[in-house]
Amino acid sequence: NTEQVYHAGTALVAADQDGRIGAALEAVIQPMWWGGAQVPGAAVSWVATEPSAQGTGLGGALMCGAVRHFYEIGAAASALWPF
């Protein structure tokens, strides 16, 4: 599989090998409190997968891409918000 994850602003999307977007999420970049201290943070506020892309690995690639993006921007904590 050659999924690609792209980000622009607060959106991250995953595309299949043909370039079709099959999954997306919104990232919220803001400080969080951890152990009484404020640290750089990021959260996923929603995730969506195109029905035809379910079971193809795009959703998983998207979440891995989000964690990688959070690491690259220096987020020390991350969360998945159940909205």
Backbone atoms as SQL, in Angstrom:
CREATE TABLE atoms (id INTEGER PRIMARY KEY, chain TEXT, resi INTEGER, resn TEXT, atom TEXT, x REAL, y REAL, z REAL);
INSERT INTO atoms VALUES
  (1, 'A', 1, 'ASN', 'N', 0.837, -1.197, 0.000),
  (2, 'A', 1, 'ASN', 'CA', 0.000, 0.000, 0.000),
  (3, 'A', 1, 'ASN', 'C', 0.872, 1.247, 0.000),
  (4, 'A', 2, 'THR', 'N', 0.437, 2.237, -0.725),
  (5, 'A', 2, 'THR', 'CA', 1.207, 3.473, -0.817),
  (6, 'A', 2, 'THR', 'C', 0.330, 4.666, -0.480),
  (7, 'A', 3, 'GLU', 'N', -0.322, 4.594, 0.682),
  (8, 'A', 3, 'GLU', 'CA', -1.162, 5.697, 1.103),
  (9, 'A', 3, 'GLU', 'C', -0.307, 6.915, 1.390),
  (10, 'A', 4, 'GLN', 'N', -0.863, 8.074, 1.127),
  (11, 'A', 4, 'GLN', 'CA', -0.192, 9.339, 1.407),
  (12, 'A', 4, 'GLN', 'C', -1.077, 10.154, 2.339),
  (13, 'A', 5, 'VAL', 'N', -0.453, 10.819, 3.307),
  (14, 'A', 5, 'VAL', 'CA', -1.178, 11.694, 4.231),
  (15, 'A', 5, 'VAL', 'C', -0.683, 13.115, 4.016),
  (16, 'A', 6, 'TYR', 'N', -1.623, 14.021, 3.844),
  (17, 'A', 6, 'TYR', 'CA', -1.319, 15.425, 3.603),
  (18, 'A', 6, 'TYR', 'C', -1.993, 16.261, 4.674),
  (19, 'A', 7, 'HIS', 'N', -1.390, 17.392, 5.028),
  (20, 'A', 7, 'HIS', 'CA', -2.043, 18.290, 5.976),
  (21, 'A', 7, 'HIS', 'C', -1.985, 19.716, 5.464),
  (22, 'A', 8, 'ALA', 'N', -3.068, 20.426, 5.749),
  (23, 'A', 8, 'ALA', 'CA', -3.176, 21.845, 5.396),
  (24, 'A', 8, 'ALA', 'C', -4.013, 22.504, 6.474),
  (25, 'A', 9, 'GLY', 'N', -3.407, 23.408, 7.195),
  (26, 'A', 9, 'GLY', 'CA', -4.127, 24.031, 8.303),
  (27, 'A', 9, 'GLY', 'C', -4.451, 22.992, 9.357),
  (28, 'A', 10, 'THR', 'N', -5.715, 22.859, 9.695),
  (29, 'A', 10, 'THR', 'CA', -6.108, 21.899, 10.724),
  (30, 'A', 10, 'THR', 'C', -6.589, 20.573, 10.151),
  (31, 'A', 11, 'ALA', 'N', -6.656, 20.449, 8.836),
  (32, 'A', 11, 'ALA', 'CA', -7.142, 19.213, 8.214),
  (33, 'A', 11, 'ALA', 'C', -5.985, 18.313, 7.804),
  (34, 'A', 12, 'LEU', 'N', -6.159, 17.019, 8.019),
  (35, 'A', 12, 'LEU', 'CA', -5.259, 16.014, 7.480),
  (36, 'A', 12, 'LEU', 'C', -6.115, 15.064, 6.663),
  (37, 'A', 13, 'VAL', 'N', -5.614, 14.659, 5.504),
  (38, 'A', 13, 'VAL', 'CA', -6.350, 13.736, 4.646),
  (39, 'A', 13, 'VAL', 'C', -5.428, 12.604, 4.215),
  (40, 'A', 14, 'ALA', 'N', -6.027, 11.439, 3.956),
  (41, 'A', 14, 'ALA', 'CA', -5.278, 10.294, 3.449),
  (42, 'A', 14, 'ALA', 'C', -5.812, 9.961, 2.063),
  (43, 'A', 15, 'ALA', 'N', -4.887, 9.769, 1.130),
  (44, 'A', 15, 'ALA', 'CA', -5.255, 9.436, -0.243),
  (45, 'A', 15, 'ALA', 'C', -4.679, 8.070, -0.607),
  (46, 'A', 16, 'ASP', 'N', -5.401, 7.345, -1.464),
  (47, 'A', 16, 'ASP', 'CA', -4.916, 6.045, -1.907),
  (48, 'A', 16, 'ASP', 'C', -3.865, 6.210, -3.002),
  (49, 'A', 17, 'GLN', 'N', -3.393, 5.123, -3.534),
  (50, 'A', 17, 'GLN', 'CA', -2.309, 5.183, -4.524),
  (51, 'A', 17, 'GLN', 'C', -2.717, 5.888, -5.810),
  (52, 'A', 18, 'ASP', 'N', -4.026, 6.030, -6.043),
  (53, 'A', 18, 'ASP', 'CA', -4.514, 6.757, -7.216),
  (54, 'A', 18, 'ASP', 'C', -4.794, 8.224, -6.921),
  (55, 'A', 19, 'GLY', 'N', -4.513, 8.653, -5.674),
  (56, 'A', 19, 'GLY', 'CA', -4.720, 10.043, -5.297),
  (57, 'A', 19, 'GLY', 'C', -6.122, 10.373, -4.821),
  (58, 'A', 20, 'ARG', 'N', -6.970, 9.375, -4.672),
  (59, 'A', 20, 'ARG', 'CA', -8.342, 9.619, -4.188),
  (60, 'A', 20, 'ARG', 'C', -8.339, 9.747, -2.670),
  (61, 'A', 21, 'ILE', 'N', -8.915, 10.832, -2.179),
  (62, 'A', 21, 'ILE', 'CA', -9.022, 11.031, -0.732),
  (63, 'A', 21, 'ILE', 'C', -10.094, 10.093, -0.191),
  (64, 'A', 22, 'GLY', 'N', -9.723, 9.331, 0.836),
  (65, 'A', 22, 'GLY', 'CA', -10.653, 8.366, 1.404),
  (66, 'A', 22, 'GLY', 'C', -10.881, 8.540, 2.889),
  (67, 'A', 23, 'ALA', 'N', -10.081, 9.375, 3.538),
  (68, 'A', 23, 'ALA', 'CA', -10.244, 9.596, 4.977),
  (69, 'A', 23, 'ALA', 'C', -9.727, 10.980, 5.323),
  (70, 'A', 24, 'ALA', 'N', -10.313, 11.573, 6.353),
  (71, 'A', 24, 'ALA', 'CA', -9.908, 12.915, 6.776),
  (72, 'A', 24, 'ALA', 'C', -10.109, 13.065, 8.273),
  (73, 'A', 25, 'LEU', 'N', -9.388, 14.012, 8.852),
  (74, 'A', 25, 'LEU', 'CA', -9.576, 14.338, 10.265),
  (75, 'A', 25, 'LEU', 'C', -9.265, 15.803, 10.481),
  (76, 'A', 26, 'GLU', 'N', -9.703, 16.311, 11.629),
  (77, 'A', 26, 'GLU', 'CA', -9.353, 17.668, 12.033),
  (78, 'A', 26, 'GLU', 'C', -8.458, 17.595, 13.255),
  (79, 'A', 27, 'ALA', 'N', -7.342, 18.310, 13.185),
  (80, 'A', 27, 'ALA', 'CA', -6.407, 18.391, 14.304),
  (81, 'A', 27, 'ALA', 'C', -6.553, 19.744, 14.982),
  (82, 'A', 28, 'VAL', 'N', -6.550, 19.730, 16.288),
  (83, 'A', 28, 'VAL', 'CA', -6.588, 20.954, 17.079),
  (84, 'A', 28, 'VAL', 'C', -5.234, 21.064, 17.779),
  (85, 'A', 29, 'ILE', 'N', -4.500, 22.111, 17.445),
  (86, 'A', 29, 'ILE', 'CA', -3.175, 22.320, 18.019),
  (87, 'A', 29, 'ILE', 'C', -3.306, 23.384, 19.105),
  (88, 'A', 30, 'GLN', 'N', -3.094, 22.979, 20.344),
  (89, 'A', 30, 'GLN', 'CA', -3.191, 23.914, 21.468),
  (90, 'A', 30, 'GLN', 'C', -2.516, 23.302, 22.680),
  (91, 'A', 31, 'PRO', 'N', -2.086, 24.147, 23.606),
  (92, 'A', 31, 'PRO', 'CA', -1.465, 23.622, 24.825),
  (93, 'A', 31, 'PRO', 'C', -2.446, 22.759, 25.617),
  (94, 'A', 32, 'MET', 'N', -1.890, 21.794, 26.346),
  (95, 'A', 32, 'MET', 'CA', -2.667, 20.927, 27.238),
  (96, 'A', 32, 'MET', 'C', -1.999, 20.932, 28.607),
  (97, 'A', 33, 'TRP', 'N', -2.759, 20.510, 29.584),
  (98, 'A', 33, 'TRP', 'CA', -2.217, 20.394, 30.939),
  (99, 'A', 33, 'TRP', 'C', -1.881, 18.937, 31.204),
  (100, 'A', 34, 'TRP', 'N', -0.662, 18.679, 31.666),
  (101, 'A', 34, 'TRP', 'CA', -0.206, 17.326, 31.964),
  (102, 'A', 34, 'TRP', 'C', 0.586, 17.378, 33.259),
  (103, 'A', 35, 'GLY', 'N', 0.091, 16.693, 34.272),
  (104, 'A', 35, 'GLY', 'CA', 0.789, 16.669, 35.554),
  (105, 'A', 35, 'GLY', 'C', 0.950, 18.032, 36.183),
  (106, 'A', 36, 'GLY', 'N', -0.020, 18.917, 35.981),
  (107, 'A', 36, 'GLY', 'CA', 0.015, 20.241, 36.565),
  (108, 'A', 36, 'GLY', 'C', 0.815, 21.257, 35.768),
  (109, 'A', 37, 'ALA', 'N', 1.357, 20.850, 34.620),
  (110, 'A', 37, 'ALA', 'CA', 2.135, 21.772, 33.794),
  (111, 'A', 37, 'ALA', 'C', 1.511, 21.892, 32.404),
  (112, 'A', 38, 'GLN', 'N', 1.625, 23.070, 31.846),
  (113, 'A', 38, 'GLN', 'CA', 1.138, 23.271, 30.493),
  (114, 'A', 38, 'GLN', 'C', 2.214, 22.815, 29.502),
  (115, 'A', 39, 'VAL', 'N', 1.814, 21.960, 28.534),
  (116, 'A', 39, 'VAL', 'CA', 2.750, 21.430, 27.549),
  (117, 'A', 39, 'VAL', 'C', 2.168, 21.624, 26.143),
  (118, 'A', 40, 'PRO', 'N', 3.014, 21.656, 25.119),
  (119, 'A', 40, 'PRO', 'CA', 2.493, 21.736, 23.752),
  (120, 'A', 40, 'PRO', 'C', 1.648, 20.498, 23.470),
  (121, 'A', 41, 'GLY', 'N', 0.487, 20.693, 22.864),
  (122, 'A', 41, 'GLY', 'CA', -0.396, 19.564, 22.647),
  (123, 'A', 41, 'GLY', 'C', -1.142, 19.618, 21.332),
  (124, 'A', 42, 'ALA', 'N', -1.763, 18.504, 21.016),
  (125, 'A', 42, 'ALA', 'CA', -2.572, 18.382, 19.810),
  (126, 'A', 42, 'ALA', 'C', -3.658, 17.347, 20.069),
  (127, 'A', 43, 'ALA', 'N', -4.784, 17.517, 19.393),
  (128, 'A', 43, 'ALA', 'CA', -5.887, 16.571, 19.554),
  (129, 'A', 43, 'ALA', 'C', -6.562, 16.333, 18.213),
  (130, 'A', 44, 'VAL', 'N', -7.169, 15.176, 18.081),
  (131, 'A', 44, 'VAL', 'CA', -7.998, 14.854, 16.923),
  (132, 'A', 44, 'VAL', 'C', -9.437, 15.081, 17.357),
  (133, 'A', 45, 'SER', 'N', -10.141, 15.980, 16.650),
  (134, 'A', 45, 'SER', 'CA', -11.514, 16.282, 17.073),
  (135, 'A', 45, 'SER', 'C', -12.560, 15.512, 16.286),
  (136, 'A', 46, 'TRP', 'N', -12.262, 15.091, 15.062),
  (137, 'A', 46, 'TRP', 'CA', -13.169, 14.207, 14.315),
  (138, 'A', 46, 'TRP', 'C', -12.387, 13.452, 13.252),
  (139, 'A', 47, 'VAL', 'N', -12.912, 12.301, 12.887),
  (140, 'A', 47, 'VAL', 'CA', -12.317, 11.461, 11.851),
  (141, 'A', 47, 'VAL', 'C', -13.446, 10.943, 10.972),
  (142, 'A', 48, 'ALA', 'N', -13.247, 10.930, 9.673),
  (143, 'A', 48, 'ALA', 'CA', -14.242, 10.381, 8.753),
  (144, 'A', 48, 'ALA', 'C', -13.540, 9.542, 7.695),
  (145, 'A', 49, 'THR', 'N', -14.180, 8.430, 7.327),
  (146, 'A', 49, 'THR', 'CA', -13.664, 7.576, 6.262),
  (147, 'A', 49, 'THR', 'C', -14.771, 7.346, 5.247),
  (148, 'A', 50, 'GLU', 'N', -14.458, 7.529, 3.983),
  (149, 'A', 50, 'GLU', 'CA', -15.391, 7.253, 2.895),
  (150, 'A', 50, 'GLU', 'C', -15.802, 5.777, 2.983),
  (151, 'A', 51, 'PRO', 'N', -17.101, 5.479, 2.888),
  (152, 'A', 51, 'PRO', 'CA', -17.530, 4.076, 2.998),
  (153, 'A', 51, 'PRO', 'C', -16.770, 3.126, 2.063),
  (154, 'A', 52, 'SER', 'N', -16.488, 3.565, 0.854),
  (155, 'A', 52, 'SER', 'CA', -15.775, 2.686, -0.080),
  (156, 'A', 52, 'SER', 'C', -14.319, 2.478, 0.314),
  (157, 'A', 53, 'ALA', 'N', -13.788, 3.317, 1.210),
  (158, 'A', 53, 'ALA', 'CA', -12.397, 3.199, 1.651),
  (159, 'A', 53, 'ALA', 'C', -12.267, 2.421, 2.958),
  (160, 'A', 54, 'GLN', 'N', -13.389, 2.080, 3.580),
  (161, 'A', 54, 'GLN', 'CA', -13.318, 1.342, 4.838),
  (162, 'A', 54, 'GLN', 'C', -12.690, -0.032, 4.610),
  (163, 'A', 55, 'GLY', 'N', -11.811, -0.413, 5.507),
  (164, 'A', 55, 'GLY', 'CA', -11.126, -1.697, 5.408),
  (165, 'A', 55, 'GLY', 'C', -9.915, -1.691, 4.493),
  (166, 'A', 56, 'THR', 'N', -9.566, -0.526, 3.945),
  (167, 'A', 56, 'THR', 'CA', -8.418, -0.450, 3.031),
  (168, 'A', 56, 'THR', 'C', -7.134, -0.014, 3.711),
  (169, 'A', 57, 'GLY', 'N', -7.218, 0.417, 4.951),
  (170, 'A', 57, 'GLY', 'CA', -6.027, 0.896, 5.661),
  (171, 'A', 57, 'GLY', 'C', -5.848, 2.401, 5.633),
  (172, 'A', 58, 'LEU', 'N', -6.714, 3.119, 4.911),
  (173, 'A', 58, 'LEU', 'CA', -6.548, 4.576, 4.849),
  (174, 'A', 58, 'LEU', 'C', -6.771, 5.236, 6.202),
  (175, 'A', 59, 'GLY', 'N', -7.764, 4.778, 6.952),
  (176, 'A', 59, 'GLY', 'CA', -8.012, 5.358, 8.274),
  (177, 'A', 59, 'GLY', 'C', -6.821, 5.168, 9.200),
  (178, 'A', 60, 'GLY', 'N', -6.239, 3.982, 9.184),
  (179, 'A', 60, 'GLY', 'CA', -5.061, 3.710, 10.002),
  (180, 'A', 60, 'GLY', 'C', -3.869, 4.543, 9.567),
  (181, 'A', 61, 'ALA', 'N', -3.688, 4.656, 8.246),
  (182, 'A', 61, 'ALA', 'CA', -2.597, 5.489, 7.726),
  (183, 'A', 61, 'ALA', 'C', -2.791, 6.938, 8.149),
  (184, 'A', 62, 'LEU', 'N', -4.041, 7.391, 8.135),
  (185, 'A', 62, 'LEU', 'CA', -4.347, 8.759, 8.531),
  (186, 'A', 62, 'LEU', 'C', -4.002, 8.990, 9.999),
  (187, 'A', 63, 'MET', 'N', -4.407, 8.086, 10.877),
  (188, 'A', 63, 'MET', 'CA', -4.106, 8.252, 12.299),
  (189, 'A', 63, 'MET', 'C', -2.600, 8.197, 12.559),
  (190, 'A', 64, 'CYS', 'N', -1.887, 7.292, 11.879),
  (191, 'A', 64, 'CYS', 'CA', -0.420, 7.249, 12.021),
  (192, 'A', 64, 'CYS', 'C', 0.203, 8.542, 11.515),
  (193, 'A', 65, 'GLY', 'N', -0.333, 9.065, 10.418),
  (194, 'A', 65, 'GLY', 'CA', 0.160, 10.334, 9.898),
  (195, 'A', 65, 'GLY', 'C', -0.089, 11.482, 10.853),
  (196, 'A', 66, 'ALA', 'N', -1.224, 11.442, 11.541),
  (197, 'A', 66, 'ALA', 'CA', -1.533, 12.494, 12.516),
  (198, 'A', 66, 'ALA', 'C', -0.552, 12.442, 13.685),
  (199, 'A', 67, 'VAL', 'N', -0.286, 11.249, 14.203),
  (200, 'A', 67, 'VAL', 'CA', 0.668, 11.118, 15.309),
  (201, 'A', 67, 'VAL', 'C', 2.049, 11.588, 14.865),
  (202, 'A', 68, 'ARG', 'N', 2.461, 11.238, 13.637),
  (203, 'A', 68, 'ARG', 'CA', 3.753, 11.689, 13.114),
  (204, 'A', 68, 'ARG', 'C', 3.785, 13.218, 13.010),
  (205, 'A', 69, 'HIS', 'N', 2.692, 13.801, 12.502),
  (206, 'A', 69, 'HIS', 'CA', 2.597, 15.264, 12.389),
  (207, 'A', 69, 'HIS', 'C', 2.695, 15.919, 13.764),
  (208, 'A', 70, 'PHE', 'N', 1.981, 15.371, 14.749),
  (209, 'A', 70, 'PHE', 'CA', 2.027, 15.920, 16.107),
  (210, 'A', 70, 'PHE', 'C', 3.453, 15.872, 16.656),
  (211, 'A', 71, 'TYR', 'N', 4.149, 14.778, 16.412),
  (212, 'A', 71, 'TYR', 'CA', 5.544, 14.651, 16.848),
  (213, 'A', 71, 'TYR', 'C', 6.411, 15.718, 16.169),
  (214, 'A', 72, 'GLU', 'N', 6.225, 15.870, 14.860),
  (215, 'A', 72, 'GLU', 'CA', 7.047, 16.813, 14.100),
  (216, 'A', 72, 'GLU', 'C', 6.855, 18.265, 14.534),
  (217, 'A', 73, 'ILE', 'N', 5.660, 18.615, 15.012),
  (218, 'A', 73, 'ILE', 'CA', 5.428, 19.990, 15.454),
  (219, 'A', 73, 'ILE', 'C', 5.748, 20.182, 16.934),
  (220, 'A', 74, 'GLY', 'N', 6.195, 19.112, 17.604),
  (221, 'A', 74, 'GLY', 'CA', 6.634, 19.234, 18.985),
  (222, 'A', 74, 'GLY', 'C', 5.553, 19.066, 20.034),
  (223, 'A', 75, 'ALA', 'N', 4.427, 18.463, 19.670),
  (224, 'A', 75, 'ALA', 'CA', 3.368, 18.228, 20.661),
  (225, 'A', 75, 'ALA', 'C', 3.834, 17.164, 21.653),
  (226, 'A', 76, 'ALA', 'N', 3.840, 17.514, 22.926),
  (227, 'A', 76, 'ALA', 'CA', 4.271, 16.581, 23.966),
  (228, 'A', 76, 'ALA', 'C', 3.133, 15.684, 24.429),
  (229, 'A', 77, 'ALA', 'N', 1.891, 16.073, 24.145),
  (230, 'A', 77, 'ALA', 'CA', 0.719, 15.284, 24.530),
  (231, 'A', 77, 'ALA', 'C', -0.287, 15.349, 23.391),
  (232, 'A', 78, 'SER', 'N', -1.072, 14.292, 23.236),
  (233, 'A', 78, 'SER', 'CA', -2.121, 14.298, 22.235),
  (234, 'A', 78, 'SER', 'C', -3.320, 13.552, 22.774),
  (235, 'A', 79, 'ALA', 'N', -4.476, 13.848, 22.181),
  (236, 'A', 79, 'ALA', 'CA', -5.722, 13.227, 22.639),
  (237, 'A', 79, 'ALA', 'C', -6.653, 12.993, 21.464),
  (238, 'A', 80, 'LEU', 'N', -7.592, 12.095, 21.642),
  (239, 'A', 80, 'LEU', 'CA', -8.671, 11.872, 20.696),
  (240, 'A', 80, 'LEU', 'C', -9.937, 12.324, 21.404),
  (241, 'A', 81, 'TRP', 'N', -10.500, 13.433, 20.950),
  (242, 'A', 81, 'TRP', 'CA', -11.677, 14.006, 21.609),
  (243, 'A', 81, 'TRP', 'C', -12.932, 13.364, 21.050),
  (244, 'A', 82, 'PRO', 'N', -13.802, 12.849, 21.907),
  (245, 'A', 82, 'PRO', 'CA', -15.014, 12.140, 21.454),
  (246, 'A', 82, 'PRO', 'C', -16.187, 13.091, 21.182),
  (247, 'A', 83, 'PHE', 'N', -16.093, 13.895, 20.150),
  (248, 'A', 83, 'PHE', 'CA', -17.188, 14.812, 19.815),
  (249, 'A', 83, 'PHE', 'C', -18.043, 14.210, 18.741);
